[in-house]
CSV table of C-alpha atoms and ligand atoms in Angstrom, one decimal:
chain,number,residue,atom,x,y,z
A,1,MET,CA,-6.5,34.5,14.9
A,2,ALA,CA,-3.2,32.8,13.4
A,3,ASP,CA,-3.8,28.6,12.1
A,4,ILE,CA,-2.0,26.3,14.4
A,5,LEU,CA,0.3,24.7,12.6
A,6,PRO,CA,0.5,20.1,12.1
A,7,ALA,CA,3.1,18.3,14.4
A,8,TYR,CA,2.9,15.7,11.8
A,9,ILE,CA,1.5,14.5,8.0
A,10,HIS,CA,-0.8,11.7,8.5
A,11,LEU,CA,0.4,10.0,5.5
A,12,GLU,CA,-1.2,6.4,3.7
A,13,ILE,CA,0.4,4.8,1.1
A,14,VAL,CA,-2.2,2.6,-0.8
A,15,THR,CA,-2.7,0.4,-4.0
A,16,PRO,CA,-5.5,-1.4,-5.2
A,17,ASP,CA,-5.1,-4.5,-2.9
A,18,HIS,CA,-2.5,-3.3,-0.4
A,19,LYS,CA,-2.0,-1.0,2.5
A,20,ILE,CA,2.1,-0.4,1.8
A,21,ALA,CA,2.2,2.5,4.8
A,22,GLU,CA,-0.1,4.5,7.4
A,23,GLU,CA,2.5,6.4,9.6
A,24,GLU,CA,2.7,9.9,11.7
A,25,VAL,CA,6.0,11.8,9.6
A,26,ASP,CA,7.7,14.6,9.6
A,27,GLU,CA,7.8,15.1,5.7
A,28,VAL,CA,7.2,13.9,2.4
A,29,SER,CA,8.7,13.8,-0.8
A,30,ILE,CA,6.7,12.2,-4.1
A,31,PRO,CA,7.5,11.4,-7.4
A,32,GLY,CA,4.4,14.3,-9.0
A,33,ARG,CA,4.1,14.7,-13.2
A,34,GLU,CA,5.7,17.6,-12.3
A,35,GLY,CA,8.7,17.1,-10.5
A,36,TYR,CA,9.4,16.2,-6.9
A,37,LEU,CA,7.1,17.8,-4.7
A,38,GLY,CA,8.0,18.1,-0.6
A,39,VAL,CA,6.3,18.8,1.7
A,40,LEU,CA,6.3,20.1,5.3
A,41,PRO,CA,3.3,19.8,7.9
A,42,GLY,CA,0.9,22.8,6.7
A,43,HIS,CA,1.2,22.4,3.3
A,44,ALA,CA,-1.4,24.2,1.0
A,45,PRO,CA,-4.0,21.4,-0.4
A,46,LEU,CA,-3.8,19.8,-3.6
A,47,ILE,CA,-3.6,16.8,-5.8
A,48,THR,CA,-0.6,15.9,-8.0
A,49,GLU,CA,-0.4,12.7,-10.9
A,50,LEU,CA,2.2,10.1,-9.9
A,51,GLN,CA,5.1,8.9,-11.8
A,52,THR,CA,7.0,6.0,-11.2
A,53,GLY,CA,9.8,6.7,-9.0
A,54,PRO,CA,11.0,6.6,-5.8
A,55,LEU,CA,8.8,8.0,-2.5
A,56,GLU,CA,10.9,9.4,0.5
A,57,TYR,CA,9.6,10.2,4.2
A,58,ARG,CA,11.1,11.6,7.4
A,59,GLN,CA,10.2,10.3,10.3
A,60,ASN,CA,12.7,11.6,13.2
A,61,ASP,CA,16.0,10.5,12.1
A,62,SER,CA,14.9,7.8,9.6
A,63,ARG,CA,14.1,8.1,6.3
A,64,HIS,CA,11.9,5.4,3.9
A,65,TYR,CA,11.5,4.6,0.3
A,66,VAL,CA,8.8,3.0,-1.2
A,67,ALA,CA,8.8,2.7,-5.5
A,68,VAL,CA,5.4,4.0,-6.3
A,69,HIS,CA,3.7,3.7,-10.1
A,70,TRP,CA,1.5,5.5,-11.3
A,71,GLY,CA,-1.5,6.7,-9.9
A,72,PHE,CA,-2.3,9.7,-7.6
A,73,ALA,CA,-1.4,12.1,-4.5
A,74,GLU,CA,-3.4,14.1,-2.3
A,75,VAL,CA,-1.7,16.7,0.2
A,76,LEU,CA,-3.7,18.5,2.8
A,77,PRO,CA,-2.3,20.5,5.2
A,78,ASP,CA,-2.1,17.4,8.0
A,79,ARG,CA,-2.5,14.6,5.2
A,80,VAL,CA,-0.7,13.0,2.6
A,81,ILE,CA,-3.1,9.9,1.0
A,82,VAL,CA,-0.7,8.3,-1.8
A,83,LEU,CA,-3.1,5.8,-4.3
A,84,ALA,CA,-0.8,4.1,-6.4
A,85,GLU,CA,-2.0,1.1,-8.9
A,86,ILE,CA,1.6,-0.4,-7.7
A,87,ALA,CA,3.6,-0.1,-5.0
A,88,GLU,CA,6.9,-1.5,-3.2
A,89,ARG,CA,8.4,-0.2,-0.3
A,90,GLY,CA,12.0,-0.6,-0.4
A,91,GLU,CA,13.0,-3.1,1.6
A,92,ASP,CA,10.4,-5.7,0.2
A,93,ILE,CA,12.1,-5.4,-3.8
A,94,ASP,CA,13.7,-8.7,-5.1
A,95,VAL,CA,16.4,-6.2,-6.3
A,96,GLU,CA,17.3,-9.7,-8.7
A,97,ARG,CA,14.4,-9.7,-9.8
A,98,ALA,CA,14.3,-6.0,-11.1
A,99,GLU,CA,17.7,-6.1,-12.2
A,100,ASN,CA,16.6,-9.5,-14.6
A,101,LYS,CA,13.6,-7.5,-15.4
A,102,ARG,CA,15.8,-4.4,-16.9
A,103,LYS,CA,18.2,-6.7,-18.5
A,104,ARG,CA,15.4,-8.3,-21.0
A,105,VAL,CA,14.0,-5.0,-21.1
A,106,GLU,CA,17.4,-3.3,-22.6
A,107,GLU,CA,18.1,-6.2,-24.4
A,108,TYR,CA,14.4,-6.6,-26.5
A,109,LEU,CA,14.4,-2.6,-26.9
A,110,LYS,CA,17.7,-2.8,-28.6
A,111,SER,CA,16.4,-4.8,-30.8
A,112,HIS,CA,13.0,-3.6,-31.4
A,113,PRO,CA,12.2,0.5,-33.3
A,114,GLU,CA,10.8,3.5,-31.1
A,115,SER,CA,7.5,3.0,-33.7
A,116,ASP,CA,6.5,-0.6,-32.4
A,117,PRO,CA,3.7,-0.7,-30.4
A,118,GLU,CA,5.4,-3.0,-27.6
A,119,THR,CA,7.5,-0.4,-28.0
A,120,VAL,CA,5.8,2.1,-25.7
A,121,LYS,CA,4.3,-1.0,-23.2
A,122,ALA,CA,8.8,-1.7,-22.4
A,123,ARG,CA,10.1,1.8,-22.1
A,124,ASP,CA,7.2,1.3,-18.6
A,125,ASP,CA,8.6,-1.6,-17.5
A,126,LEU,CA,12.4,-0.2,-17.6
A,127,ARG,CA,11.4,2.5,-15.8
A,128,ARG,CA,9.6,0.5,-13.0
A,129,ALA,CA,12.4,-1.7,-12.7
A,130,ILE,CA,14.8,1.3,-12.6
A,131,CYS,CA,12.4,3.3,-10.5
A,132,ARG,CA,12.5,-0.5,-7.9
A,133,LEU,CA,16.6,-1.0,-8.2
A,134,GLU,CA,17.7,3.4,-7.4
A,135,THR,CA,14.8,2.8,-4.0
A,136,ALA,CA,15.5,-0.6,-2.8
A,137,ARG,CA,19.8,1.3,-3.4
A,138,GLN,CA,18.1,4.4,-1.2
A,139,VAL,CA,17.4,2.1,1.4
A,140,ARG,CA,20.4,-0.5,1.6
A,141,ALA,CA,22.9,2.8,1.8
B,1,ATP,P1,8.1,-9.1,-13.5
B,1,ATP,O1,8.4,-8.9,-15.1
B,1,ATP,O2,9.5,-9.0,-13.2
B,1,ATP,O3,7.1,-9.4,-13.1
B,1,ATP,P2,6.8,-6.3,-14.0
B,1,ATP,O4,7.3,-5.4,-14.2
B,1,ATP,O5,6.1,-7.4,-15.0
B,1,ATP,O6,8.1,-7.0,-12.8
B,1,ATP,P3,5.0,-5.4,-12.3
B,1,ATP,O7,3.3,-5.7,-13.4
B,1,ATP,O8,5.1,-4.4,-12.4
B,1,ATP,O9,5.9,-6.1,-12.4
B,1,ATP,O10,4.1,-5.9,-10.9
B,1,ATP,C1,4.0,-6.8,-10.6
B,1,ATP,C2,3.6,-7.3,-9.6
B,1,ATP,O11,4.8,-7.3,-8.9
B,1,ATP,C3,3.2,-5.8,-8.2
B,1,ATP,O12,2.4,-6.5,-7.5
B,1,ATP,C4,4.7,-5.4,-7.7
B,1,ATP,O13,4.4,-4.4,-6.5
B,1,ATP,C5,5.4,-7.2,-8.0
B,1,ATP,N1,6.8,-7.1,-8.0
B,1,ATP,C6,7.3,-7.3,-9.2
B,1,ATP,N2,8.4,-6.9,-9.3
B,1,ATP,C7,9.0,-7.0,-8.0
B,1,ATP,C8,10.4,-6.7,-7.4
B,1,ATP,N3,11.7,-6.3,-7.9
B,1,ATP,N4,10.3,-6.7,-6.2
B,1,ATP,C9,9.5,-6.4,-5.4
B,1,ATP,N5,8.1,-7.3,-6.1
B,1,ATP,C10,7.9,-6.8,-7.6
């Protein structure tokens, strides 16, 4: 007998100290290490590392965006569990704070050589700031 396709995906997004979302959704797009991973109900099981980026999920016609920074996602046919080190819902992002951070880090990077150990951290900071701005922009689009 053929397997019955699940109607929804049970999506959970958690950080070490917060539950960001727990919802029944139609579709999830995950910023995976190898690029974006589109997940529909019935997807084959897998685990992927996250990269810093906006995660998107859809419930009927409404789309939601969450900035995720580092961690893992487990995909099962009827469930997606995202364990992110840091995450913010798009609507909770403080755009001014992220914009200030982006400017500060860009200034810092202009005057510090590639070989500076702090530069690696600064590049990560910049990626998170850009991700927050992009996620907030998608919510407000
Ligand atoms: P900042 O220098 O502005 O604190 P940061 O890059 O050092 O930024 P993170 O270390 O990435 O900040 O995150 C620390 C905490 O602050 C996390 O809980 C994160 O969710 C929150 N956070 C950071 N920036 C923002 C923002 N722009 N809007 C909402 N929450 C944020």
